[in-house]
Coordinates of C-alpha atoms in Angstrom, one line a residue:
Q1 CA -26.6 78.2 -65.2
V2 CA -27.5 74.3 -65.7
Q3 CA -30.7 73.3 -67.2
V4 CA -32.4 70.1 -67.0
E5 CA -36.0 69.2 -68.7
E6 CA -37.8 66.5 -68.7
S7 CA -40.6 65.4 -71.1
G8 CA -43.1 62.5 -72.6
G9 CA -44.5 61.2 -69.5
G10 CA -48.2 60.6 -69.5
L11 CA -51.0 58.0 -68.6
V12 CA -50.9 54.4 -70.3
Q13 CA -52.2 51.0 -69.7
A14 CA -50.3 48.1 -68.3
G15 CA -48.1 46.7 -70.9
E16 CA -47.8 50.0 -73.2
S17 CA -44.6 51.7 -73.8
L18 CA -43.7 55.4 -73.5
Q19 CA -40.4 57.4 -74.2
L20 CA -39.5 60.1 -72.3
S21 CA -36.7 62.7 -73.3
C22 CA -34.4 65.0 -71.0
T23 CA -32.6 68.0 -72.7
V24 CA -29.9 69.9 -71.1
S25 CA -28.1 73.1 -71.2
G26 CA -25.7 75.1 -69.4
L27 CA -22.6 72.0 -69.5
T28 CA -21.1 69.9 -72.0
F29 CA -23.2 66.9 -72.1
D30 CA -20.8 64.4 -74.0
D31 CA -18.4 64.9 -71.0
T32 CA -21.7 64.3 -68.3
T33 CA -22.9 60.8 -67.1
M34 CA -26.8 61.0 -67.0
G35 CA -29.7 59.0 -65.3
W36 CA -33.1 58.9 -64.7
F37 CA -35.0 58.2 -61.1
R38 CA -38.6 58.2 -59.9
Q39 CA -40.5 58.8 -57.0
A40 CA -43.8 57.3 -56.0
P41 CA -46.6 58.4 -53.9
G42 CA -45.5 57.7 -50.4
K43 CA -42.4 55.9 -51.4
E44 CA -38.4 57.2 -51.3
R45 CA -37.2 58.1 -55.0
E46 CA -35.0 55.6 -56.2
G47 CA -32.7 55.0 -59.3
V48 CA -34.1 53.6 -62.5
A49 CA -31.1 53.8 -65.0
C50 CA -28.2 55.6 -65.7
V51 CA -25.6 55.6 -68.7
D52 CA -21.7 57.1 -69.1
S53 CA -20.8 59.6 -71.1
S54 CA -19.9 57.9 -74.5
G55 CA -23.3 56.1 -74.0
T56 CA -21.2 52.8 -74.0
M57 CA -21.8 51.5 -70.3
A58 CA -25.8 51.4 -68.8
Y59 CA -26.8 50.1 -65.4
Y60 CA -30.2 49.6 -64.1
R61 CA -32.7 49.0 -61.4
D62 CA -33.2 45.4 -61.4
S63 CA -37.0 45.7 -61.3
V64 CA -36.7 47.2 -65.1
K65 CA -33.8 45.1 -66.5
G66 CA -35.2 44.0 -69.8
R67 CA -38.1 46.3 -70.2
F68 CA -36.1 49.7 -70.0
T69 CA -33.6 51.1 -72.3
I70 CA -31.6 54.5 -71.4
S71 CA -29.8 55.8 -74.6
R72 CA -28.6 59.3 -75.4
D73 CA -27.8 61.3 -78.5
N74 CA -24.7 63.5 -77.8
G75 CA -25.4 65.3 -81.0
K76 CA -28.9 66.8 -79.8
D77 CA -27.6 66.7 -75.6
T78 CA -30.8 64.7 -75.3
L79 CA -31.0 61.8 -72.9
Y80 CA -34.0 59.1 -73.5
L81 CA -35.4 56.5 -71.4
Q82 CA -37.5 53.9 -73.4
M83 CA -40.4 52.1 -71.0
N84 CA -41.6 49.0 -72.4
A85 CA -44.2 46.6 -70.5
L86 CA -45.4 49.1 -68.5
E87 CA -46.3 48.1 -64.9
P88 CA -48.6 49.8 -62.6
D89 CA -45.7 49.8 -60.3
D90 CA -43.6 52.0 -62.6
T91 CA -46.0 55.1 -61.9
G92 CA -44.4 57.8 -60.4
I93 CA -42.5 61.0 -61.4
Y94 CA -39.5 60.6 -63.3
I95 CA -36.4 62.8 -63.1
C96 CA -33.8 63.3 -64.9
V97 CA -30.4 64.0 -63.6
A98 CA -27.1 65.2 -65.0
Q99 CA -23.5 64.8 -63.9
L100 CA -24.8 61.8 -61.7
S101 CA -22.5 60.6 -59.2
R102 CA -22.0 56.8 -58.2
C103 CA -23.9 55.7 -62.0
P104 CA -22.8 52.1 -61.0
R105 CA -24.9 52.1 -57.7
I106 CA -28.1 53.1 -59.3
N107 CA -29.7 50.2 -58.0
S108 CA -28.7 50.9 -54.2
N109 CA -29.9 53.7 -52.2
G110 CA -28.1 56.4 -50.6
Y111 CA -27.1 60.0 -51.6
F112 CA -26.8 60.7 -55.5
D113 CA -25.2 64.3 -56.4
G114 CA -26.0 66.0 -59.7
Y115 CA -28.3 68.5 -61.5
W116 CA -31.7 67.6 -61.1
G117 CA -34.9 68.2 -63.4
R118 CA -38.7 68.7 -61.9
G119 CA -39.6 65.7 -63.0
T120 CA -42.2 64.4 -65.5
Q121 CA -45.4 62.1 -64.3
V122 CA -46.0 58.8 -65.7
E123 CA -49.0 56.8 -64.7
V124 CA -49.9 53.2 -65.3
S125 CA -53.1 52.0 -64.9
S126 CA -54.1 48.2 -64.5

């Protein structure tokens, strides 16, 4: 059984930073494309960032480019999302996805397949 678990969310002020972590069990982590999505109240879920199995290729939503960095430690089966210069519009539940399909299309709408975590709350106050 695949388990995906996020941690690291919290309440911060605009301009501050947070790092999210995601641990995965039940699959071969270093063979798996990983990603982060988020869902804000009253809005559709949207892709934030994703990275290929080796950590070589990463893709980002336009609105977070230059502020967020996705990375992974395959030795620890852990995915990270470093979020800098946070803005109130970044508020939402951040969800980790394992075996994410269509990673290069993370900036688009549509269906993304994978194993989804339950999410961790990020709140950015102005």
